[in-house]
Tab-separated table of C-alpha atoms (C1' of nucleotides) in Angstrom:
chain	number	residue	atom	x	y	z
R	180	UNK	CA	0.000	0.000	0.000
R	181	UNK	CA	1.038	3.235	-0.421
R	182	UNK	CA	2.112	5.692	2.310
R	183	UNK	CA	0.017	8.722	2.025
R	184	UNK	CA	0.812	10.551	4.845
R	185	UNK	CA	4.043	10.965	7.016
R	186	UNK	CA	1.803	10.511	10.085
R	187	UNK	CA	1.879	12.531	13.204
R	188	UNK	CA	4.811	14.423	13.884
R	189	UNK	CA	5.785	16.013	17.384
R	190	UNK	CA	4.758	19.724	17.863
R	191	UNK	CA	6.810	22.252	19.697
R	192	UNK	CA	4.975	23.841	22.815
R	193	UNK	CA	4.877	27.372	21.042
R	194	UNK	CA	2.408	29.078	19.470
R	195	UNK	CA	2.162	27.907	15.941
R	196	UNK	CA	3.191	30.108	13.051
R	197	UNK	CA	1.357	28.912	10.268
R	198	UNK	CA	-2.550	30.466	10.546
R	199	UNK	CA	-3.841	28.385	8.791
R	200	UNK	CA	-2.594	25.095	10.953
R	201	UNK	CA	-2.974	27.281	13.987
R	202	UNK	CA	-7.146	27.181	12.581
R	203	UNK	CA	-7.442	24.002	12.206
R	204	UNK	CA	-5.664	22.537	15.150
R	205	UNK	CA	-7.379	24.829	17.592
R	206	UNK	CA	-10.884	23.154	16.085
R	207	UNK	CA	-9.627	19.546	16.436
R	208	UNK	CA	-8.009	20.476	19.923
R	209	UNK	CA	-10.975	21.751	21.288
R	210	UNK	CA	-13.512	19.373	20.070
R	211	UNK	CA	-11.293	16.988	21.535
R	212	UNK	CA	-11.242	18.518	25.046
R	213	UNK	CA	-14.928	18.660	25.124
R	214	UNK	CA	-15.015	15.232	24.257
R	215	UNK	CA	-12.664	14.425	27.487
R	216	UNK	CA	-14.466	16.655	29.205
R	217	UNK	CA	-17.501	14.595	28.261
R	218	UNK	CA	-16.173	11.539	29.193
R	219	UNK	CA	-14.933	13.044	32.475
R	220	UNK	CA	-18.516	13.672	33.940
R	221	UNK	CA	-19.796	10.749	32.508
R	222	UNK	CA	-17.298	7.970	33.729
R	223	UNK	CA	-17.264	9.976	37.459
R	224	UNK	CA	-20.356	11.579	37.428
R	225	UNK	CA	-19.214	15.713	38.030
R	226	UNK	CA	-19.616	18.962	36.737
R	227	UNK	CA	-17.755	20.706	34.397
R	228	UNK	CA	-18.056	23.528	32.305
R	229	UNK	CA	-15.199	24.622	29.990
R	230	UNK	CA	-14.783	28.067	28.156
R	231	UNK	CA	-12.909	28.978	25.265
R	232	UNK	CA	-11.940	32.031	22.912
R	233	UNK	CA	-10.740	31.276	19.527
R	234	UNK	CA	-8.236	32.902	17.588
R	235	UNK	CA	-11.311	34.765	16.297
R	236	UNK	CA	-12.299	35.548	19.504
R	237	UNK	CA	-15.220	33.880	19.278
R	238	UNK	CA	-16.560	31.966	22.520
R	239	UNK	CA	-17.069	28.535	22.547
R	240	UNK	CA	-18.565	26.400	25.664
R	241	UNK	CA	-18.912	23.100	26.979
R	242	UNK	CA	-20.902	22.155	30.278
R	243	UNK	CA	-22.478	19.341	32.301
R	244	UNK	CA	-24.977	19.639	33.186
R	245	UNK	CA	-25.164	23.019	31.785
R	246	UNK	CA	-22.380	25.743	31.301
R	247	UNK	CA	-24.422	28.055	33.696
R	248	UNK	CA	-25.397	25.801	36.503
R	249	UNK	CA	-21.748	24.922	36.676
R	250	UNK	CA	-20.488	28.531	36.358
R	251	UNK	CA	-23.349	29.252	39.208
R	252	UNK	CA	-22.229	26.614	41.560
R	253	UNK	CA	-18.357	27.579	41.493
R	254	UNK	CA	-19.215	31.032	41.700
R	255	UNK	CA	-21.643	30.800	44.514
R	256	UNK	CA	-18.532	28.817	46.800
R	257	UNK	CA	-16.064	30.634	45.416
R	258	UNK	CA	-17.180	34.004	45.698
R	259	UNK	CA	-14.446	36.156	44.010
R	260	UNK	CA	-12.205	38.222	46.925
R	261	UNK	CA	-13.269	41.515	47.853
R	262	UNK	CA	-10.117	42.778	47.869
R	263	UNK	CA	-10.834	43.540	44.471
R	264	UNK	CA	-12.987	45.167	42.691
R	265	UNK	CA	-16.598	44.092	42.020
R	266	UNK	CA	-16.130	40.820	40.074
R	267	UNK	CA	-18.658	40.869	36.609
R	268	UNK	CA	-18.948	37.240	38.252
R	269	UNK	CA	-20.580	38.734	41.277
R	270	UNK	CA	-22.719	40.593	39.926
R	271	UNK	CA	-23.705	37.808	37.225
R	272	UNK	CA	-23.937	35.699	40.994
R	273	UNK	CA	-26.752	37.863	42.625
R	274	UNK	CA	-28.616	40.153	38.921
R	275	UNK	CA	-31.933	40.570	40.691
R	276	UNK	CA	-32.584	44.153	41.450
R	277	UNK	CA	-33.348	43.544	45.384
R	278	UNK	CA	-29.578	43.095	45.282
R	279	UNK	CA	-28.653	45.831	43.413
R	280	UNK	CA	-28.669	47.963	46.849
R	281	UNK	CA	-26.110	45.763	48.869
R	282	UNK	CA	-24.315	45.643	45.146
R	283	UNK	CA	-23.689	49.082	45.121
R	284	UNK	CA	-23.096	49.202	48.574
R	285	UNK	CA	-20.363	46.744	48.084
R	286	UNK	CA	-19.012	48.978	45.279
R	287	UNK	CA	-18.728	51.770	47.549
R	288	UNK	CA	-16.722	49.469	49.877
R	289	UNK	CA	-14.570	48.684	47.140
R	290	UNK	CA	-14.597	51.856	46.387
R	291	UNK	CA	-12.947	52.843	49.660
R	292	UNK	CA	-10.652	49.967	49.198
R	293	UNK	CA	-9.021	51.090	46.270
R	294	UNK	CA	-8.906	55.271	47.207
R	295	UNK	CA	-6.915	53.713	50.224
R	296	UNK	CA	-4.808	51.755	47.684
R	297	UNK	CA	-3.885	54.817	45.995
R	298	UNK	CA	-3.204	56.832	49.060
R	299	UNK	CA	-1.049	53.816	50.472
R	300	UNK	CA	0.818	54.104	47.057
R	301	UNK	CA	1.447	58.241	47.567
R	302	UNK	CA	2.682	57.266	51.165
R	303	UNK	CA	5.276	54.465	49.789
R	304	UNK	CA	6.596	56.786	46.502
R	305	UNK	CA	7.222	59.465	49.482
R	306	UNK	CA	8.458	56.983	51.492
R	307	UNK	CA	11.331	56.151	48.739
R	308	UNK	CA	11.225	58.796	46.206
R	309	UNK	CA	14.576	57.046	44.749
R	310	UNK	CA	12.841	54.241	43.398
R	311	UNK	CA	10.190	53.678	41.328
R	312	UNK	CA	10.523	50.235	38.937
R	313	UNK	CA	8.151	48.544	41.701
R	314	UNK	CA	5.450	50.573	41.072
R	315	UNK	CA	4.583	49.628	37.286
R	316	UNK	CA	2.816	46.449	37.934
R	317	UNK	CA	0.824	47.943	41.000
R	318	UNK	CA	-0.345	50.529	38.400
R	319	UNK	CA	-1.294	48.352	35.440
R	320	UNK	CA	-3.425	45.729	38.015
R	321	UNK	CA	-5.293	49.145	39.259
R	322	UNK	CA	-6.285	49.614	35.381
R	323	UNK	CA	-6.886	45.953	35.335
R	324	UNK	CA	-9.180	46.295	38.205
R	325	UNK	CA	-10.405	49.266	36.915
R	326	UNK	CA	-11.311	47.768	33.574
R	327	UNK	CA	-13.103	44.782	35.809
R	328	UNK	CA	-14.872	47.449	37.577
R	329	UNK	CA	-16.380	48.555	34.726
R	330	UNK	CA	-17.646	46.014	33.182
R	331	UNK	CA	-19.702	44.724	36.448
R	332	UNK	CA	-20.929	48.167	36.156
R	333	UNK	CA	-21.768	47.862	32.947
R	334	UNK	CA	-23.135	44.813	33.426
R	335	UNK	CA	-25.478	45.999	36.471
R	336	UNK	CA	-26.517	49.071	34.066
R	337	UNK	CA	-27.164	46.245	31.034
R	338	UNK	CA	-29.339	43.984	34.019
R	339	UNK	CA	-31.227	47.227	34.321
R	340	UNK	CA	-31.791	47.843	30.632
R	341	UNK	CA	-33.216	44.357	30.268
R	342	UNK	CA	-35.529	44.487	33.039
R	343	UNK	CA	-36.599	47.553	31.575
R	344	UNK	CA	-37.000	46.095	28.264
R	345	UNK	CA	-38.724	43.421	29.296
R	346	UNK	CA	-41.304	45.485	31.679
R	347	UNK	CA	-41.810	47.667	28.189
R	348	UNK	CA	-43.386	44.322	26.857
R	349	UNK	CA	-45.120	43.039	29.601
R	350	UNK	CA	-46.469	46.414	30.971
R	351	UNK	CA	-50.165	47.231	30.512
R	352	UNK	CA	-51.043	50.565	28.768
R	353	UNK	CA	-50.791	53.061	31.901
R	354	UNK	CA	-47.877	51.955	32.641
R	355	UNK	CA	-46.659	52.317	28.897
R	356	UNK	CA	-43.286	53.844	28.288
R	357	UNK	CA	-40.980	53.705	25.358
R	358	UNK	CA	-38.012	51.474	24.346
R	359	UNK	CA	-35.822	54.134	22.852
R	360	UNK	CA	-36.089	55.737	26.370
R	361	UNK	CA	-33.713	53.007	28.156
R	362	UNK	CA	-31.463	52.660	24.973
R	363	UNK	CA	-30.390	56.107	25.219
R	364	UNK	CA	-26.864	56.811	26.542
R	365	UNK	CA	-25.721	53.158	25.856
R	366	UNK	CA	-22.897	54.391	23.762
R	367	UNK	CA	-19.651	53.698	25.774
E	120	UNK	CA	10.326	-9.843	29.927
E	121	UNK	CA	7.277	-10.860	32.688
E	122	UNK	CA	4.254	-8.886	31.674
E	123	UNK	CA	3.070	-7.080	35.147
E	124	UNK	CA	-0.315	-5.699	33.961
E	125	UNK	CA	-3.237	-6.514	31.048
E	126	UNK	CA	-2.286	-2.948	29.634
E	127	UNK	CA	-5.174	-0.674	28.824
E	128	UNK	CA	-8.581	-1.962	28.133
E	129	UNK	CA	-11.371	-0.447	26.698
E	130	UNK	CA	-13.880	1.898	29.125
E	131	UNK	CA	-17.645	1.532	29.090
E	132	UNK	CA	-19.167	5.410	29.007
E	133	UNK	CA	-21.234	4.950	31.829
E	134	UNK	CA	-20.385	5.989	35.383
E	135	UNK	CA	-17.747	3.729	37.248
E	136	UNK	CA	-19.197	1.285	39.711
E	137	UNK	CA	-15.361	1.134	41.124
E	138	UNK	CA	-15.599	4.020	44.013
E	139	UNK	CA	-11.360	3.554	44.413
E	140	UNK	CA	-10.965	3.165	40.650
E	141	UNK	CA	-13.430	6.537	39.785
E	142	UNK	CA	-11.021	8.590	42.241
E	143	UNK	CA	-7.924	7.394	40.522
E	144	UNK	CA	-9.457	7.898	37.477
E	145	UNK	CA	-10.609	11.215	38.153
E	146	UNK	CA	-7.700	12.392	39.170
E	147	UNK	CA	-5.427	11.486	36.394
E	148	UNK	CA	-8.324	12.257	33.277
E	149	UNK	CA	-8.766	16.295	35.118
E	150	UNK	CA	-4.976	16.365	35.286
E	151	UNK	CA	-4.741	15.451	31.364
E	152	UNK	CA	-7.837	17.945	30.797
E	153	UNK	CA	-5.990	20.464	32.626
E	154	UNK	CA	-2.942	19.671	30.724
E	155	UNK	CA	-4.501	19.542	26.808
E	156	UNK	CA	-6.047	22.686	28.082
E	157	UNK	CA	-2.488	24.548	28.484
E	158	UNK	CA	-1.467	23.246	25.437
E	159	UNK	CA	-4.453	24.564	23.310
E	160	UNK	CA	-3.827	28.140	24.926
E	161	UNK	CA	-0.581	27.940	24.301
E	162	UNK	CA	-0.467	26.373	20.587
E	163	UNK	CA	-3.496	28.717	19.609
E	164	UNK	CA	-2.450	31.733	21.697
E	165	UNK	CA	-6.185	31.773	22.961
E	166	UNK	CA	-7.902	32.123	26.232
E	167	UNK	CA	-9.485	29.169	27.744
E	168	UNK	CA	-10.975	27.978	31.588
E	169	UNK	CA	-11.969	25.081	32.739
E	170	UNK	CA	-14.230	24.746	36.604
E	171	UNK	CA	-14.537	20.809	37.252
E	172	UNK	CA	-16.243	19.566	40.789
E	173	UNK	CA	-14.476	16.118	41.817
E	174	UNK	CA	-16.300	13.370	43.016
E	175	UNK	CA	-16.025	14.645	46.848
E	176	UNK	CA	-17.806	18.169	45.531
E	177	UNK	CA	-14.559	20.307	45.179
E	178	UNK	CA	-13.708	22.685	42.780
E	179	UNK	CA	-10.850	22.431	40.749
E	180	UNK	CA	-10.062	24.845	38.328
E	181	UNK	CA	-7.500	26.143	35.268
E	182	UNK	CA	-7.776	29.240	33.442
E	183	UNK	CA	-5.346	31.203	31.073
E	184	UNK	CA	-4.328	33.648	31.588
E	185	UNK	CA	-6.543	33.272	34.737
E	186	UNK	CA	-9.340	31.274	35.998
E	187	UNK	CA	-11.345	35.310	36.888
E	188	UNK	CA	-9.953	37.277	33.543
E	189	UNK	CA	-11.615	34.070	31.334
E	190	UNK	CA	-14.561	34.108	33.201
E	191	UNK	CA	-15.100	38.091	33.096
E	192	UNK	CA	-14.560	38.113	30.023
E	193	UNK	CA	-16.757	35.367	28.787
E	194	UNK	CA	-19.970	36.624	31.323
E	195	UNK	CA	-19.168	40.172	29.409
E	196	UNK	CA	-19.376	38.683	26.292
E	197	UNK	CA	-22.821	36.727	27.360
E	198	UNK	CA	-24.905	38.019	30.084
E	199	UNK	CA	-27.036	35.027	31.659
E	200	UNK	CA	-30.391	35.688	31.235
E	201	UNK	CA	-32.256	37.357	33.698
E	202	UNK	CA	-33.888	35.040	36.198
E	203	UNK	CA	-37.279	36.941	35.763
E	204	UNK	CA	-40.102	36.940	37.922
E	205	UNK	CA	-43.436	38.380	37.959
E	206	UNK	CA	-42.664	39.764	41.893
E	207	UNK	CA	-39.799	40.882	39.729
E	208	UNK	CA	-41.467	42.423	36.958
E	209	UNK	CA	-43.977	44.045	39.278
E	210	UNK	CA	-41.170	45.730	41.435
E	211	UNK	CA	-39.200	47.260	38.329
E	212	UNK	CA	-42.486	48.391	36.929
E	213	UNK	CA	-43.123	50.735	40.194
E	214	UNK	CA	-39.348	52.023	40.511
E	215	UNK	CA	-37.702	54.620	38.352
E	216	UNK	CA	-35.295	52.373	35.873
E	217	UNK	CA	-34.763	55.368	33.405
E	218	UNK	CA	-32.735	57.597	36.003
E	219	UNK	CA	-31.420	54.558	37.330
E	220	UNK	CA	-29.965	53.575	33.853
E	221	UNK	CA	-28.691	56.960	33.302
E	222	UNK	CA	-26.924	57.413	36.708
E	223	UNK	CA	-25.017	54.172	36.072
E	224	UNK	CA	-24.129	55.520	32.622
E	225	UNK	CA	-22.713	58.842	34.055
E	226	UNK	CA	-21.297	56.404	36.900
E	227	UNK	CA	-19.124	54.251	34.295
E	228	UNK	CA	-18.387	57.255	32.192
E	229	UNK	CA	-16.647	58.870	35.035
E	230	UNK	CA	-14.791	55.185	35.508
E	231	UNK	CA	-13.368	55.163	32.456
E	232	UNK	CA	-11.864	58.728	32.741
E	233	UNK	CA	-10.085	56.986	36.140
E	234	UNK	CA	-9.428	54.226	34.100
E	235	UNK	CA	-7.867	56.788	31.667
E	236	UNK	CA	-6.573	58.389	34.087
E	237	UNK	CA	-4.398	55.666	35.196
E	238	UNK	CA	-3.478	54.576	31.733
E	239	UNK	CA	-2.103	57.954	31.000
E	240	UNK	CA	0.074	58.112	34.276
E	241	UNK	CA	1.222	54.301	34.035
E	242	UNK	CA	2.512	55.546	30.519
E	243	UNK	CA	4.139	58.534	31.914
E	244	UNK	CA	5.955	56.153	34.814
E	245	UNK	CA	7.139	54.235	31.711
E	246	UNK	CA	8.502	57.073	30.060
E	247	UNK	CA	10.608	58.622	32.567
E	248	UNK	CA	11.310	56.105	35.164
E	249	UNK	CA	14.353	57.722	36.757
E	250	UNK	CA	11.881	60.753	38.251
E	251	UNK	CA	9.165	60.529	40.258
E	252	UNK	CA	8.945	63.450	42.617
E	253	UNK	CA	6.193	64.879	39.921
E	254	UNK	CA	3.772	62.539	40.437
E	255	UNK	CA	3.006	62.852	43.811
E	256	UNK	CA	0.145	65.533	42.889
E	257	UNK	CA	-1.319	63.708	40.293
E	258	UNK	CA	-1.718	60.863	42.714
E	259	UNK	CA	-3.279	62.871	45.524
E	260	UNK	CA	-5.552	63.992	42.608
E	261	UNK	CA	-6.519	60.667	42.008
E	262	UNK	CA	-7.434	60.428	45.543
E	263	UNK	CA	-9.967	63.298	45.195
E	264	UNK	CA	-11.362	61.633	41.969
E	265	UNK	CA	-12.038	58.680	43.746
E	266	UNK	CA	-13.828	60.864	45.944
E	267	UNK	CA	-16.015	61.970	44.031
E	268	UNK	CA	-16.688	58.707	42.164
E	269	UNK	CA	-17.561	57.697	45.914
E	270	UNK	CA	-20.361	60.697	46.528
E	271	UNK	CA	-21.442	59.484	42.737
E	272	UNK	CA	-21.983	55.757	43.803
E	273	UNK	CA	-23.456	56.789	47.548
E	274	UNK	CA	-25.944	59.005	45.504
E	275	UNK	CA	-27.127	56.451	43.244
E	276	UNK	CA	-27.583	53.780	46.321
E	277	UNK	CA	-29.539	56.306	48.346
E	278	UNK	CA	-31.744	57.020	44.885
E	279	UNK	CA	-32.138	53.255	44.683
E	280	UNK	CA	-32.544	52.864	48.742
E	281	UNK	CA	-35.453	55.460	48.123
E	282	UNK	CA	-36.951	53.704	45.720
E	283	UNK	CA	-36.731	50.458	47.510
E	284	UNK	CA	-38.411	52.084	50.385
E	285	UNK	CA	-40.978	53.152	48.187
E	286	UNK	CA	-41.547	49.632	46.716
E	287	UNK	CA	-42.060	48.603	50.240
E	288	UNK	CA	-45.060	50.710	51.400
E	289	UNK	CA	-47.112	50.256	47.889
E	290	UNK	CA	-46.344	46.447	47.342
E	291	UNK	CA	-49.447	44.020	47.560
E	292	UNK	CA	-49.302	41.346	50.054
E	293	UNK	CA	-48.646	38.879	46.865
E	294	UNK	CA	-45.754	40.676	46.014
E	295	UNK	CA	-44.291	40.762	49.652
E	296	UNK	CA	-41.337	41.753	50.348
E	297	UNK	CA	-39.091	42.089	53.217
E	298	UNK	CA	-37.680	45.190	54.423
E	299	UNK	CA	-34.579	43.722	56.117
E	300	UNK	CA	-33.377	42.535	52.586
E	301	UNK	CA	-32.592	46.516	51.639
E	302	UNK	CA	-31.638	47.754	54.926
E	303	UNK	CA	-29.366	45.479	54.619
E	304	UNK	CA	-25.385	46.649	54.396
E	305	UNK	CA	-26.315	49.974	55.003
E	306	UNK	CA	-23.275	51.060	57.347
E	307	UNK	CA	-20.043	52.740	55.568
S	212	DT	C1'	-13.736	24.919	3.784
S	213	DC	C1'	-14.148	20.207	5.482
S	214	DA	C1'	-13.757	15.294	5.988
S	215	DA	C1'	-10.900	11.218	5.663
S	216	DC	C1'	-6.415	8.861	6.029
S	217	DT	C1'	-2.399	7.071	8.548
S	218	DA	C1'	1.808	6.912	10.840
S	219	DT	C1'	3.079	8.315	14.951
S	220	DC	C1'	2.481	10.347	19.492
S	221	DT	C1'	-0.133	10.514	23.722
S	222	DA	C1'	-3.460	8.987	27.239
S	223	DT	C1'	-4.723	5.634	30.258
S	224	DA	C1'	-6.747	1.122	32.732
S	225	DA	C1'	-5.048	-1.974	35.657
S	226	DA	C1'	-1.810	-3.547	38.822
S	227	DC	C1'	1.692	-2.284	41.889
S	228	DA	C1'	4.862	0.495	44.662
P	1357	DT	C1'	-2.191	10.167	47.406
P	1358	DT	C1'	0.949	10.159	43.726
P	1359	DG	C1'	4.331	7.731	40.653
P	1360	DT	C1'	5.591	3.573	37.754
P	1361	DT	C1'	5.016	0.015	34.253
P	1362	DT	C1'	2.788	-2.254	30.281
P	1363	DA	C1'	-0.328	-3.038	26.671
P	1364	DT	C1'	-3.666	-0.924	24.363
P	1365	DA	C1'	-6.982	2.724	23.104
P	1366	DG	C1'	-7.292	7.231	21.628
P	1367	DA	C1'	-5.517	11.756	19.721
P	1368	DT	C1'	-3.488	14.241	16.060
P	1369	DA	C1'	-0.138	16.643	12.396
P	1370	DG	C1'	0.405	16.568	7.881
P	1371	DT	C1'	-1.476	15.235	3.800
P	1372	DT	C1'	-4.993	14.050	0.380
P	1373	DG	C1'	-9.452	14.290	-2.013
DNA sequence: TCAACTATCTATAAACA
DNA sequence: TTGTTTATAGATAGTTG
């Protein structure tokens, strides 16, 4: 017979080069990991829930039972740490507007937090004027956290705009208002 | 050569009766998830997590470039849908969502002018390194910023506190609600 | 794009340490 | 709980249609 292929060759642990490989490999890869994944719950009856981005950024997700009951259950016992900022994940955690006042208050906390942050950060650069190559990461995680912070708000302002939307079609006539109302100033 | 094992046999998808032989099994399957995981995010360049609950109900989990950043990003990307209720529906309908929505909007706008902010001076560290003595002001600047992000956030929980105690007093007894569930984290 | 092929590489069940 | 071995089952890189 003849050979048609020279068969699977080792791969370097790099990112691959060629895009078009890169493509193809990420789909068989991944398909492949949901299939373990599959197995995994199966054979020892668990959760899982994977999540991935693909070179297009496009999301792709796996989950037993489901990807949100699993995402739910880790993030209710693993509540992210407060040091933080407000995690998206929190807020995704507890979107039901009678939480949106202990939300905010936790904002505020966080809030407070991360002014003290910055102060403690004026109090160390005056504390060593001389040196200053320690302080780059501190102040790229603070727009990290920043960034974070914004999208939960974001998020709590989009869990808003849906409840609104969907109060515009349930609501009965006195209670009418208009769509275009709630999609204004949406445009960050 | 004596042949010390029957080498690998062939695995019924069904859950394992073997309690010893799921653990085992478990363990090395999430470890070889874990590990065709890394590979894919490193091969691809792409951002991947993966939250699996063992047998004995913990959470193990692997994320790149982190298990938080993956998940963020992926709950931006695809807000859950709202878990709505009528008692829901019926307390949005009586509280003020549009200057709700457009308090969070001036809210995040005024984030991502921090967020700015902090961009802009991490940019300036990076440019002159060797002196910092200038950036002591900008930093007790951003302390009064954060100030005022502070009053902004305090204003819009005591807008929403309002309206919460509003909601209380006009509710119908169907629609109960308990008063303890806004007073709740009242006390920065 | 997309599936199929195939020679290799990798994962792993079972037993044991 | 890990790590090891061994035989086998499964995954996959490169190629082809």
């Amino acid at each position: 017979m003849v050979r048609h292929t020279t068969g699977r060759r080792k791969q370097e642990m790099k990112k691959m080069t060629n895009e078009k490989n890169l493509q193809v490999t990420f789909s068989k890869r991944k398909n492949n990991i949901f299939k373990k994944a599959s197995e995994l719950s199966i054979l020892c009856d668990v959760e899982i829930v994977i999540i991935v981005f693909s070179p297009a950024n496009k999301a792709f997700a796996f989950g037993n039972p489901s990807v949100e009951s699993v995402l739910n259950r880790y993030l209710s016992e693993n509540p992210p740490p407060m040091s933080g900022t407000l995690q998206l994940a929190e807020a995704y955690r507890r979107s039901n507007v009678r939480n949106l006042n202990s939300e905010l208050t936790q904002v505020v906390n966080e809030l407070e937090a991360e002014k003290k942050r910055a102060e403690d950060l004026r109090k160390m650069r005056l504390a060593s004027q001389a040196e200053c190559w320690w302080e780059k990461p501190i102040e790229e995680q603070s727009v990290e956290e920043l960034q974070r912070f914004k999208r939960a708000l974001e998020n709590l302002r989009e869990n808003i705009a849906q409840e609104a939307q969907a109060l515009e079609f349930q609501s009965s006539p006195q209670f009418g208002t208009k769509n275009d109302e709630f999609d204004a100033g949406f445009g960050i």
